[in-house]
Amino acid sequence: MDKVDVATSLQAYRLLNPGLVVLLTVGNGEKDNVLSVAWNMPARKEPGMAAFLTDKSHYSYPLLSETWEFGINIPDVSLVDAVYGCGSTSGRDGDKFARFGLTRWKAQMIVPPLIKEAIAHLECRVCQVVDLGDTVILLAHILAATADPRHFKNGAWIFDNGLELIHHLGADRFAVSSRAVTARKA
Ligand SMILES: Cc1cc2nc3c(=O)[nH]c(=O)nc-3n(C[C@H](O)[C@H](O)[C@H](O)COP(=O)(O)O)c2cc1C
């Protein structure tokens, strides 16, 4: 197979990129904000933990550090414009909830709001910060999680009801996943 060297063009991370892109919510009860985050991952099963990387220069970061709590809101393809918008504009310039048609939804365990239009929500509290200079990796406990039962059952996404999840390819490009496959027994 012919292969192209992408490591040297600084695009290597994009080979790993297409995990689920999420909308992250932060807030202190008075101010709040939402930003898009593609660099996220599960970090432990029991008790559940999640991690993501953020740039410290984002408007969201000092706001996040006021509570060390955040919401992970999982969008389906109907929110792709909001995901791109929340990832390419700053909360410094106005309310992204209003601008991108997102509804604040009260969380059970955390101060920041969740996004009603998302199909699943995780409520998280940071327990460890890995400082990388301009960026940080935040490790967090998952305090609560809910998902639309039409799309997530018995610990797995199901695609029978037309679910289309989104993955970031870079810039304004996204991929959509819409079916599950079962591997043959080893
Ligand atoms: C699809 C997408 C994914 C992104 N993923 C990340 C990410 O994982 N980490 C990060 O720090 N910024 C990420 N960004 C950039 C921020 O979302 C973006 O800079 C945002 O405008 C910051 O908002 P704020 O200034 O209101 O906090 C992403 C942008 C897009 C469009």
mmCIF file with all atom_site columns, C-alpha atoms and ligand atoms in Angstrom:
data_model
loop_
_atom_site.group_PDB
_atom_site.id
_atom_site.type_symbol
_atom_site.label_atom_id
_atom_site.label_alt_id
_atom_site.label_comp_id
_atom_site.label_asym_id
_atom_site.label_entity_id
_atom_site.label_seq_id
_atom_site.pdbx_PDB_ins_code
_atom_site.Cartn_x
_atom_site.Cartn_y
_atom_site.Cartn_z
_atom_site.occupancy
_atom_site.B_iso_or_equiv
_atom_site.pdbx_formal_charge
_atom_site.auth_seq_id
_atom_site.auth_comp_id
_atom_site.auth_asym_id
_atom_site.auth_atom_id
_atom_site.pdbx_PDB_model_num
ATOM   1   C CA  . MET A 1 1   ? 0.000   0.000   0.000  1.00 0.00 ? 1   MET A CA  1
ATOM   2   C CA  . ASP A 1 2   ? 1.319   3.467   -0.856 1.00 0.00 ? 2   ASP A CA  1
ATOM   3   C CA  . LYS A 1 3   ? 1.510   5.649   2.221  1.00 0.00 ? 3   LYS A CA  1
ATOM   4   C CA  . VAL A 1 4   ? 1.828   9.402   2.572  1.00 0.00 ? 4   VAL A CA  1
ATOM   5   C CA  . ASP A 1 5   ? 3.969   10.864  5.344  1.00 0.00 ? 5   ASP A CA  1
ATOM   6   C CA  . VAL A 1 6   ? 1.667   13.192  7.291  1.00 0.00 ? 6   VAL A CA  1
ATOM   7   C CA  . ALA A 1 7   ? 3.726   13.386  10.495 1.00 0.00 ? 7   ALA A CA  1
ATOM   8   C CA  . THR A 1 8   ? 6.052   15.952  8.970  1.00 0.00 ? 8   THR A CA  1
ATOM   9   C CA  . SER A 1 9   ? 3.213   18.213  7.871  1.00 0.00 ? 9   SER A CA  1
ATOM   10  C CA  . LEU A 1 10  ? 1.928   18.405  11.463 1.00 0.00 ? 10  LEU A CA  1
ATOM   11  C CA  . GLN A 1 11  ? -1.323  16.707  10.540 1.00 0.00 ? 11  GLN A CA  1
ATOM   12  C CA  . ALA A 1 12  ? -0.585  13.428  12.304 1.00 0.00 ? 12  ALA A CA  1
ATOM   13  C CA  . TYR A 1 13  ? -3.085  14.110  15.100 1.00 0.00 ? 13  TYR A CA  1
ATOM   14  C CA  . ARG A 1 14  ? -5.847  14.099  12.524 1.00 0.00 ? 14  ARG A CA  1
ATOM   15  C CA  . LEU A 1 15  ? -5.285  10.379  12.003 1.00 0.00 ? 15  LEU A CA  1
ATOM   16  C CA  . LEU A 1 16  ? -6.612  9.982   15.545 1.00 0.00 ? 16  LEU A CA  1
ATOM   17  C CA  . ASN A 1 17  ? -9.140  12.783  15.386 1.00 0.00 ? 17  ASN A CA  1
ATOM   18  C CA  . PRO A 1 18  ? -12.406 11.181  14.427 1.00 0.00 ? 18  PRO A CA  1
ATOM   19  C CA  . GLY A 1 19  ? -13.611 10.381  17.940 1.00 0.00 ? 19  GLY A CA  1
ATOM   20  C CA  . LEU A 1 20  ? -16.947 11.923  18.880 1.00 0.00 ? 20  LEU A CA  1
ATOM   21  C CA  . VAL A 1 21  ? -16.884 15.683  18.893 1.00 0.00 ? 21  VAL A CA  1
ATOM   22  C CA  . VAL A 1 22  ? -18.748 17.123  21.899 1.00 0.00 ? 22  VAL A CA  1
ATOM   23  C CA  . LEU A 1 23  ? -20.098 20.432  23.132 1.00 0.00 ? 23  LEU A CA  1
ATOM   24  C CA  . LEU A 1 24  ? -18.579 21.281  26.469 1.00 0.00 ? 24  LEU A CA  1
ATOM   25  C CA  . THR A 1 25  ? -20.476 23.582  28.829 1.00 0.00 ? 25  THR A CA  1
ATOM   26  C CA  . VAL A 1 26  ? -18.889 25.651  31.589 1.00 0.00 ? 26  VAL A CA  1
ATOM   27  C CA  . GLY A 1 27  ? -20.316 28.259  33.952 1.00 0.00 ? 27  GLY A CA  1
ATOM   28  C CA  . ASN A 1 28  ? -20.367 29.708  37.450 1.00 0.00 ? 28  ASN A CA  1
ATOM   29  C CA  . GLY A 1 29  ? -24.113 30.242  37.885 1.00 0.00 ? 29  GLY A CA  1
ATOM   30  C CA  . GLU A 1 30  ? -23.978 33.789  36.500 1.00 0.00 ? 30  GLU A CA  1
ATOM   31  C CA  . LYS A 1 31  ? -21.866 33.479  33.345 1.00 0.00 ? 31  LYS A CA  1
ATOM   32  C CA  . ASP A 1 32  ? -21.694 30.404  31.157 1.00 0.00 ? 32  ASP A CA  1
ATOM   33  C CA  . ASN A 1 33  ? -20.307 29.317  27.813 1.00 0.00 ? 33  ASN A CA  1
ATOM   34  C CA  . VAL A 1 34  ? -20.118 26.460  25.357 1.00 0.00 ? 34  VAL A CA  1
ATOM   35  C CA  . LEU A 1 35  ? -17.190 25.321  23.212 1.00 0.00 ? 35  LEU A CA  1
ATOM   36  C CA  . SER A 1 36  ? -16.550 22.401  20.877 1.00 0.00 ? 36  SER A CA  1
ATOM   37  C CA  . VAL A 1 37  ? -14.060 19.751  21.918 1.00 0.00 ? 37  VAL A CA  1
ATOM   38  C CA  . ALA A 1 38  ? -12.817 16.948  19.681 1.00 0.00 ? 38  ALA A CA  1
ATOM   39  C CA  . TRP A 1 39  ? -9.865  15.955  21.867 1.00 0.00 ? 39  TRP A CA  1
ATOM   40  C CA  . ASN A 1 40  ? -11.799 14.057  24.507 1.00 0.00 ? 40  ASN A CA  1
ATOM   41  C CA  . MET A 1 41  ? -11.708 10.502  25.784 1.00 0.00 ? 41  MET A CA  1
ATOM   42  C CA  . PRO A 1 42  ? -12.975 8.150   28.472 1.00 0.00 ? 42  PRO A CA  1
ATOM   43  C CA  . ALA A 1 43  ? -10.342 7.792   31.204 1.00 0.00 ? 43  ALA A CA  1
ATOM   44  C CA  . ARG A 1 44  ? -11.627 5.109   33.610 1.00 0.00 ? 44  ARG A CA  1
ATOM   45  C CA  . LYS A 1 45  ? -14.557 2.676   33.748 1.00 0.00 ? 45  LYS A CA  1
ATOM   46  C CA  . GLU A 1 46  ? -15.468 2.417   37.460 1.00 0.00 ? 46  GLU A CA  1
ATOM   47  C CA  . PRO A 1 47  ? -15.871 5.006   38.786 1.00 0.00 ? 47  PRO A CA  1
ATOM   48  C CA  . GLY A 1 48  ? -16.273 6.635   35.404 1.00 0.00 ? 48  GLY A CA  1
ATOM   49  C CA  . MET A 1 49  ? -13.803 9.287   34.380 1.00 0.00 ? 49  MET A CA  1
ATOM   50  C CA  . ALA A 1 50  ? -13.372 11.426  31.283 1.00 0.00 ? 50  ALA A CA  1
ATOM   51  C CA  . ALA A 1 51  ? -10.548 13.618  29.995 1.00 0.00 ? 51  ALA A CA  1
ATOM   52  C CA  . PHE A 1 52  ? -10.102 16.349  27.428 1.00 0.00 ? 52  PHE A CA  1
ATOM   53  C CA  . LEU A 1 53  ? -7.504  18.814  26.263 1.00 0.00 ? 53  LEU A CA  1
ATOM   54  C CA  . THR A 1 54  ? -8.157  22.540  26.218 1.00 0.00 ? 54  THR A CA  1
ATOM   55  C CA  . ASP A 1 55  ? -6.193  25.606  25.291 1.00 0.00 ? 55  ASP A CA  1
ATOM   56  C CA  . LYS A 1 56  ? -5.774  27.977  28.238 1.00 0.00 ? 56  LYS A CA  1
ATOM   57  C CA  . SER A 1 57  ? -6.391  30.989  25.960 1.00 0.00 ? 57  SER A CA  1
ATOM   58  C CA  . HIS A 1 58  ? -10.048 30.040  25.425 1.00 0.00 ? 58  HIS A CA  1
ATOM   59  C CA  . TYR A 1 59  ? -12.580 32.299  27.128 1.00 0.00 ? 59  TYR A CA  1
ATOM   60  C CA  . SER A 1 60  ? -13.968 29.107  28.693 1.00 0.00 ? 60  SER A CA  1
ATOM   61  C CA  . TYR A 1 61  ? -10.848 28.182  30.635 1.00 0.00 ? 61  TYR A CA  1
ATOM   62  C CA  . PRO A 1 62  ? -10.892 30.744  33.481 1.00 0.00 ? 62  PRO A CA  1
ATOM   63  C CA  . LEU A 1 63  ? -14.659 30.236  33.713 1.00 0.00 ? 63  LEU A CA  1
ATOM   64  C CA  . LEU A 1 64  ? -14.147 26.494  33.993 1.00 0.00 ? 64  LEU A CA  1
ATOM   65  C CA  . SER A 1 65  ? -11.510 26.979  36.673 1.00 0.00 ? 65  SER A CA  1
ATOM   66  C CA  . GLU A 1 66  ? -14.012 28.850  38.874 1.00 0.00 ? 66  GLU A CA  1
ATOM   67  C CA  . THR A 1 67  ? -15.972 25.632  39.528 1.00 0.00 ? 67  THR A CA  1
ATOM   68  C CA  . TRP A 1 68  ? -13.791 22.891  37.980 1.00 0.00 ? 68  TRP A CA  1
ATOM   69  C CA  . GLU A 1 69  ? -17.067 21.452  36.728 1.00 0.00 ? 69  GLU A CA  1
ATOM   70  C CA  . PHE A 1 70  ? -18.217 20.979  33.151 1.00 0.00 ? 70  PHE A CA  1
ATOM   71  C CA  . GLY A 1 71  ? -20.893 19.288  31.084 1.00 0.00 ? 71  GLY A CA  1
ATOM   72  C CA  . ILE A 1 72  ? -20.194 17.046  28.112 1.00 0.00 ? 72  ILE A CA  1
ATOM   73  C CA  . ASN A 1 73  ? -23.094 17.318  25.677 1.00 0.00 ? 73  ASN A CA  1
ATOM   74  C CA  . ILE A 1 74  ? -23.128 14.821  22.833 1.00 0.00 ? 74  ILE A CA  1
ATOM   75  C CA  . PRO A 1 75  ? -24.577 16.199  19.601 1.00 0.00 ? 75  PRO A CA  1
ATOM   76  C CA  . ASP A 1 76  ? -26.031 14.299  16.691 1.00 0.00 ? 76  ASP A CA  1
ATOM   77  C CA  . VAL A 1 77  ? -25.729 15.524  13.110 1.00 0.00 ? 77  VAL A CA  1
ATOM   78  C CA  . SER A 1 78  ? -28.608 17.994  13.542 1.00 0.00 ? 78  SER A CA  1
ATOM   79  C CA  . LEU A 1 79  ? -26.237 20.106  15.669 1.00 0.00 ? 79  LEU A CA  1
ATOM   80  C CA  . VAL A 1 80  ? -23.284 20.123  13.265 1.00 0.00 ? 80  VAL A CA  1
ATOM   81  C CA  . ASP A 1 81  ? -23.610 23.855  12.491 1.00 0.00 ? 81  ASP A CA  1
ATOM   82  C CA  . ALA A 1 82  ? -23.780 24.663  16.210 1.00 0.00 ? 82  ALA A CA  1
ATOM   83  C CA  . VAL A 1 83  ? -20.715 22.484  16.822 1.00 0.00 ? 83  VAL A CA  1
ATOM   84  C CA  . TYR A 1 84  ? -18.742 24.285  14.147 1.00 0.00 ? 84  TYR A CA  1
ATOM   85  C CA  . GLY A 1 85  ? -20.043 27.648  15.361 1.00 0.00 ? 85  GLY A CA  1
ATOM   86  C CA  . CYS A 1 86  ? -19.254 27.027  19.033 1.00 0.00 ? 86  CYS A CA  1
ATOM   87  C CA  . GLY A 1 87  ? -15.767 25.940  17.987 1.00 0.00 ? 87  GLY A CA  1
ATOM   88  C CA  . SER A 1 88  ? -15.030 28.904  15.756 1.00 0.00 ? 88  SER A CA  1
ATOM   89  C CA  . THR A 1 89  ? -16.401 31.827  17.780 1.00 0.00 ? 89  THR A CA  1
ATOM   90  C CA  . SER A 1 90  ? -15.636 32.960  21.317 1.00 0.00 ? 90  SER A CA  1
ATOM   91  C CA  . GLY A 1 91  ? -17.907 33.522  24.287 1.00 0.00 ? 91  GLY A CA  1
ATOM   92  C CA  . ARG A 1 92  ? -16.047 36.826  24.641 1.00 0.00 ? 92  ARG A CA  1
ATOM   93  C CA  . ASP A 1 93  ? -18.103 38.085  21.675 1.00 0.00 ? 93  ASP A CA  1
ATOM   94  C CA  . GLY A 1 94  ? -21.566 37.127  22.902 1.00 0.00 ? 94  GLY A CA  1
ATOM   95  C CA  . ASP A 1 95  ? -23.888 34.365  24.059 1.00 0.00 ? 95  ASP A CA  1
ATOM   96  C CA  . LYS A 1 96  ? -23.264 31.244  21.966 1.00 0.00 ? 96  LYS A CA  1
ATOM   97  C CA  . PHE A 1 97  ? -26.382 29.487  23.335 1.00 0.00 ? 97  PHE A CA  1
ATOM   98  C CA  . ALA A 1 98  ? -28.589 32.179  21.773 1.00 0.00 ? 98  ALA A CA  1
ATOM   99  C CA  . ARG A 1 99  ? -26.493 32.531  18.624 1.00 0.00 ? 99  ARG A CA  1
ATOM   100 C CA  . PHE A 1 100 ? -26.541 28.810  17.796 1.00 0.00 ? 100 PHE A CA  1
ATOM   101 C CA  . GLY A 1 101 ? -30.050 27.967  19.025 1.00 0.00 ? 101 GLY A CA  1
ATOM   102 C CA  . LEU A 1 102 ? -29.017 25.934  22.062 1.00 0.00 ? 102 LEU A CA  1
ATOM   103 C CA  . THR A 1 103 ? -31.249 25.684  25.141 1.00 0.00 ? 103 THR A CA  1
ATOM   104 C CA  . ARG A 1 104 ? -29.783 25.738  28.667 1.00 0.00 ? 104 ARG A CA  1
ATOM   105 C CA  . TRP A 1 105 ? -30.895 22.742  30.723 1.00 0.00 ? 105 TRP A CA  1
ATOM   106 C CA  . LYS A 1 106 ? -30.333 22.444  34.463 1.00 0.00 ? 106 LYS A CA  1
ATOM   107 C CA  . ALA A 1 107 ? -27.808 19.784  35.439 1.00 0.00 ? 107 ALA A CA  1
ATOM   108 C CA  . GLN A 1 108 ? -28.359 17.454  38.408 1.00 0.00 ? 108 GLN A CA  1
ATOM   109 C CA  . MET A 1 109 ? -24.898 17.589  40.000 1.00 0.00 ? 109 MET A CA  1
ATOM   110 C CA  . ILE A 1 110 ? -22.940 20.504  38.532 1.00 0.00 ? 110 ILE A CA  1
ATOM   111 C CA  . VAL A 1 111 ? -23.295 24.277  38.317 1.00 0.00 ? 111 VAL A CA  1
ATOM   112 C CA  . PRO A 1 112 ? -22.795 24.707  34.528 1.00 0.00 ? 112 PRO A CA  1
ATOM   113 C CA  . PRO A 1 113 ? -25.895 24.150  32.400 1.00 0.00 ? 113 PRO A CA  1
ATOM   114 C CA  . LEU A 1 114 ? -26.317 21.306  29.936 1.00 0.00 ? 114 LEU A CA  1
ATOM   115 C CA  . ILE A 1 115 ? -27.628 21.618  26.375 1.00 0.00 ? 115 ILE A CA  1
ATOM   116 C CA  . LYS A 1 116 ? -31.175 20.358  25.938 1.00 0.00 ? 116 LYS A CA  1
ATOM   117 C CA  . GLU A 1 117 ? -30.806 19.553  22.214 1.00 0.00 ? 117 GLU A CA  1
ATOM   118 C CA  . ALA A 1 118 ? -27.903 17.128  22.838 1.00 0.00 ? 118 ALA A CA  1
ATOM   119 C CA  . ILE A 1 119 ? -28.756 13.406  22.848 1.00 0.00 ? 119 ILE A CA  1
ATOM   120 C CA  . ALA A 1 120 ? -26.595 12.509  25.865 1.00 0.00 ? 120 ALA A CA  1
ATOM   121 C CA  . HIS A 1 121 ? -25.046 14.388  28.773 1.00 0.00 ? 121 HIS A CA  1
ATOM   122 C CA  . LEU A 1 122 ? -22.236 13.757  31.220 1.00 0.00 ? 122 LEU A CA  1
ATOM   123 C CA  . GLU A 1 123 ? -21.737 15.893  34.318 1.00 0.00 ? 123 GLU A CA  1
ATOM   124 C CA  . CYS A 1 124 ? -18.091 16.051  35.345 1.00 0.00 ? 124 CYS A CA  1
ATOM   125 C CA  . ARG A 1 125 ? -15.838 17.433  38.080 1.00 0.00 ? 125 ARG A CA  1
ATOM   126 C CA  . VAL A 1 126 ? -12.112 17.882  37.480 1.00 0.00 ? 126 VAL A CA  1
ATOM   127 C CA  . CYS A 1 127 ? -9.816  15.890  39.759 1.00 0.00 ? 127 CYS A CA  1
ATOM   128 C CA  . GLN A 1 128 ? -6.465  16.364  38.026 1.00 0.00 ? 128 GLN A CA  1
ATOM   129 C CA  . VAL A 1 129 ? -4.887  18.972  35.757 1.00 0.00 ? 129 VAL A CA  1
ATOM   130 C CA  . VAL A 1 130 ? -1.936  18.076  33.535 1.00 0.00 ? 130 VAL A CA  1
ATOM   131 C CA  . ASP A 1 131 ? -0.271  21.356  32.584 1.00 0.00 ? 131 ASP A CA  1
ATOM   132 C CA  . LEU A 1 132 ? 1.294   21.263  29.109 1.00 0.00 ? 132 LEU A CA  1
ATOM   133 C CA  . GLY A 1 133 ? 2.122   24.970  28.882 1.00 0.00 ? 133 GLY A CA  1
ATOM   134 C CA  . ASP A 1 134 ? -0.369  26.595  26.511 1.00 0.00 ? 134 ASP A CA  1
ATOM   135 C CA  . THR A 1 135 ? -2.779  23.722  26.984 1.00 0.00 ? 135 THR A CA  1
ATOM   136 C CA  . VAL A 1 136 ? -3.997  21.464  29.789 1.00 0.00 ? 136 VAL A CA  1
ATOM   137 C CA  . ILE A 1 137 ? -5.391  17.962  29.953 1.00 0.00 ? 137 ILE A CA  1
ATOM   138 C CA  . LEU A 1 138 ? -8.200  17.811  32.482 1.00 0.00 ? 138 LEU A CA  1
ATOM   139 C CA  . LEU A 1 139 ? -9.121  14.505  34.115 1.00 0.00 ? 139 LEU A CA  1
ATOM   140 C CA  . ALA A 1 140 ? -12.561 14.448  35.673 1.00 0.00 ? 140 ALA A CA  1
ATOM   141 C CA  . HIS A 1 141 ? -14.956 12.225  37.572 1.00 0.00 ? 141 HIS A CA  1
ATOM   142 C CA  . ILE A 1 142 ? -18.286 11.580  35.846 1.00 0.00 ? 142 ILE A CA  1
ATOM   143 C CA  . LEU A 1 143 ? -20.886 12.456  38.485 1.00 0.00 ? 143 LEU A CA  1
ATOM   144 C CA  . ALA A 1 144 ? -23.987 11.819  36.394 1.00 0.00 ? 144 ALA A CA  1
ATOM   145 C CA  . ALA A 1 145 ? -24.807 10.737  32.868 1.00 0.00 ? 145 ALA A CA  1
ATOM   146 C CA  . THR A 1 146 ? -28.013 10.480  30.871 1.00 0.00 ? 146 THR A CA  1
ATOM   147 C CA  . ALA A 1 147 ? -28.748 9.454   27.293 1.00 0.00 ? 147 ALA A CA  1
ATOM   148 C CA  . ASP A 1 148 ? -31.722 9.280   24.972 1.00 0.00 ? 148 ASP A CA  1
ATOM   149 C CA  . PRO A 1 149 ? -32.909 5.650   25.324 1.00 0.00 ? 149 PRO A CA  1
ATOM   150 C CA  . ARG A 1 150 ? -33.819 5.527   21.616 1.00 0.00 ? 150 ARG A CA  1
ATOM   151 C CA  . HIS A 1 151 ? -30.124 5.872   20.808 1.00 0.00 ? 151 HIS A CA  1
ATOM   152 C CA  . PHE A 1 152 ? -28.199 4.359   23.732 1.00 0.00 ? 152 PHE A CA  1
ATOM   153 C CA  . LYS A 1 153 ? -29.150 1.062   25.364 1.00 0.00 ? 153 LYS A CA  1
ATOM   154 C CA  . ASN A 1 154 ? -27.290 -1.508  27.488 1.00 0.00 ? 154 ASN A CA  1
ATOM   155 C CA  . GLY A 1 155 ? -24.112 0.560   27.367 1.00 0.00 ? 155 GLY A CA  1
ATOM   156 C CA  . ALA A 1 156 ? -23.945 0.962   23.593 1.00 0.00 ? 156 ALA A CA  1
ATOM   157 C CA  . TRP A 1 157 ? -25.019 3.366   20.885 1.00 0.00 ? 157 TRP A CA  1
ATOM   158 C CA  . ILE A 1 158 ? -27.749 1.906   18.690 1.00 0.00 ? 158 ILE A CA  1
ATOM   159 C CA  . PHE A 1 159 ? -28.321 3.162   15.179 1.00 0.00 ? 159 PHE A CA  1
ATOM   160 C CA  . ASP A 1 160 ? -31.708 1.526   14.413 1.00 0.00 ? 160 ASP A CA  1
ATOM   161 C CA  . ASN A 1 161 ? -33.609 4.784   14.944 1.00 0.00 ? 161 ASN A CA  1
ATOM   162 C CA  . GLY A 1 162 ? -31.662 6.853   12.453 1.00 0.00 ? 162 GLY A CA  1
ATOM   163 C CA  . LEU A 1 163 ? -28.941 8.055   14.815 1.00 0.00 ? 163 LEU A CA  1
ATOM   164 C CA  . GLU A 1 164 ? -26.116 9.962   13.104 1.00 0.00 ? 164 GLU A CA  1
ATOM   165 C CA  . LEU A 1 165 ? -23.141 10.851  15.318 1.00 0.00 ? 165 LEU A CA  1
ATOM   166 C CA  . ILE A 1 166 ? -20.481 13.338  14.260 1.00 0.00 ? 166 ILE A CA  1
ATOM   167 C CA  . HIS A 1 167 ? -16.702 13.270  14.197 1.00 0.00 ? 167 HIS A CA  1
ATOM   168 C CA  . HIS A 1 168 ? -14.382 16.170  13.436 1.00 0.00 ? 168 HIS A CA  1
ATOM   169 C CA  . LEU A 1 169 ? -12.098 15.839  10.414 1.00 0.00 ? 169 LEU A CA  1
ATOM   170 C CA  . GLY A 1 170 ? -10.597 19.332  10.686 1.00 0.00 ? 170 GLY A CA  1
ATOM   171 C CA  . ALA A 1 171 ? -11.734 22.914  9.995  1.00 0.00 ? 171 ALA A CA  1
ATOM   172 C CA  . ASP A 1 172 ? -15.406 22.850  8.902  1.00 0.00 ? 172 ASP A CA  1
ATOM   173 C CA  . ARG A 1 173 ? -15.413 19.167  7.837  1.00 0.00 ? 173 ARG A CA  1
ATOM   174 C CA  . PHE A 1 174 ? -17.116 16.385  9.784  1.00 0.00 ? 174 PHE A CA  1
ATOM   175 C CA  . ALA A 1 175 ? -17.777 12.692  9.270  1.00 0.00 ? 175 ALA A CA  1
ATOM   176 C CA  . VAL A 1 176 ? -21.035 10.994  10.235 1.00 0.00 ? 176 VAL A CA  1
ATOM   177 C CA  . SER A 1 177 ? -21.370 7.509   11.751 1.00 0.00 ? 177 SER A CA  1
ATOM   178 C CA  . SER A 1 178 ? -24.729 5.839   11.266 1.00 0.00 ? 178 SER A CA  1
ATOM   179 C CA  . ARG A 1 179 ? -24.440 2.071   11.552 1.00 0.00 ? 179 ARG A CA  1
ATOM   180 C CA  . ALA A 1 180 ? -22.998 -0.565  13.827 1.00 0.00 ? 180 ALA A CA  1
ATOM   181 C CA  . VAL A 1 181 ? -21.210 -3.704  12.658 1.00 0.00 ? 181 VAL A CA  1
ATOM   182 C CA  . THR A 1 182 ? -20.580 -6.888  14.617 1.00 0.00 ? 182 THR A CA  1
ATOM   183 C CA  . ALA A 1 183 ? -17.178 -8.509  14.335 1.00 0.00 ? 183 ALA A CA  1
ATOM   184 C CA  . ARG A 1 184 ? -16.814 -12.270 13.784 1.00 0.00 ? 184 ARG A CA  1
ATOM   185 C CA  . LYS A 1 185 ? -15.830 -14.291 16.863 1.00 0.00 ? 185 LYS A CA  1
ATOM   186 C CA  . ALA A 1 186 ? -12.055 -14.628 17.200 1.00 0.00 ? 186 ALA A CA  1
HETATM 187 C C1  . LIG B 2 .   ? -14.967 20.753  15.789 1.00 0.00 ? 1   LIG B C1  1
HETATM 188 C C2  . LIG B 2 .   ? -14.035 21.493  16.714 1.00 0.00 ? 1   LIG B C2  1
HETATM 189 C C3  . LIG B 2 .   ? -13.356 20.807  17.711 1.00 0.00 ? 1   LIG B C3  1
HETATM 190 C C4  . LIG B 2 .   ? -12.511 21.481  18.606 1.00 0.00 ? 1   LIG B C4  1
HETATM 191 N N1  . LIG B 2 .   ? -11.861 20.794  19.570 1.00 0.00 ? 1   LIG B N1  1
HETATM 192 C C5  . LIG B 2 .   ? -11.098 21.439  20.485 1.00 0.00 ? 1   LIG B C5  1
HETATM 193 C C6  . LIG B 2 .   ? -10.447 20.723  21.528 1.00 0.00 ? 1   LIG B C6  1
HETATM 194 O O1  . LIG B 2 .   ? -10.508 19.505  21.618 1.00 0.00 ? 1   LIG B O1  1
HETATM 195 N N2  . LIG B 2 .   ? -9.748  21.444  22.448 1.00 0.00 ? 1   LIG B N2  1
HETATM 196 C C7  . LIG B 2 .   ? -9.658  22.807  22.381 1.00 0.00 ? 1   LIG B C7  1
HETATM 197 O O2  . LIG B 2 .   ? -9.009  23.420  23.254 1.00 0.00 ? 1   LIG B O2  1
HETATM 198 N N3  . LIG B 2 .   ? -10.263 23.516  21.389 1.00 0.00 ? 1   LIG B N3  1
HETATM 199 C C8  . LIG B 2 .   ? -10.979 22.863  20.461 1.00 0.00 ? 1   LIG B C8  1
HETATM 200 N N4  . LIG B 2 .   ? -11.598 23.551  19.450 1.00 0.00 ? 1   LIG B N4  1
HETATM 201 C C9  . LIG B 2 .   ? -11.496 25.006  19.428 1.00 0.00 ? 1   LIG B C9  1
HETATM 202 C C10 . LIG B 2 .   ? -12.444 25.707  20.420 1.00 0.00 ? 1   LIG B C10 1
HETATM 203 O O3  . LIG B 2 .   ? -13.716 25.097  20.460 1.00 0.00 ? 1   LIG B O3  1
HETATM 204 C C11 . LIG B 2 .   ? -12.585 27.165  19.982 1.00 0.00 ? 1   LIG B C11 1
HETATM 205 O O4  . LIG B 2 .   ? -11.325 27.816  20.037 1.00 0.00 ? 1   LIG B O4  1
HETATM 206 C C12 . LIG B 2 .   ? -13.633 27.958  20.723 1.00 0.00 ? 1   LIG B C12 1
HETATM 207 O O5  . LIG B 2 .   ? -13.888 29.116  19.949 1.00 0.00 ? 1   LIG B O5  1
HETATM 208 C C13 . LIG B 2 .   ? -13.246 28.367  22.125 1.00 0.00 ? 1   LIG B C13 1
HETATM 209 O O6  . LIG B 2 .   ? -14.330 29.076  22.629 1.00 0.00 ? 1   LIG B O6  1
HETATM 210 P P1  . LIG B 2 .   ? -14.253 30.131  23.833 1.00 0.00 ? 1   LIG B P1  1
HETATM 211 O O7  . LIG B 2 .   ? -13.217 31.172  23.495 1.00 0.00 ? 1   LIG B O7  1
HETATM 212 O O8  . LIG B 2 .   ? -15.662 30.698  23.854 1.00 0.00 ? 1   LIG B O8  1
HETATM 213 O O9  . LIG B 2 .   ? -13.906 29.365  25.072 1.00 0.00 ? 1   LIG B O9  1
HETATM 214 C C14 . LIG B 2 .   ? -12.378 22.893  18.512 1.00 0.00 ? 1   LIG B C14 1
HETATM 215 C C15 . LIG B 2 .   ? -13.032 23.583  17.479 1.00 0.00 ? 1   LIG B C15 1
HETATM 216 C C16 . LIG B 2 .   ? -13.861 22.879  16.580 1.00 0.00 ? 1   LIG B C16 1
HETATM 217 C C17 . LIG B 2 .   ? -14.568 23.618  15.470 1.00 0.00 ? 1   LIG B C17 1
#
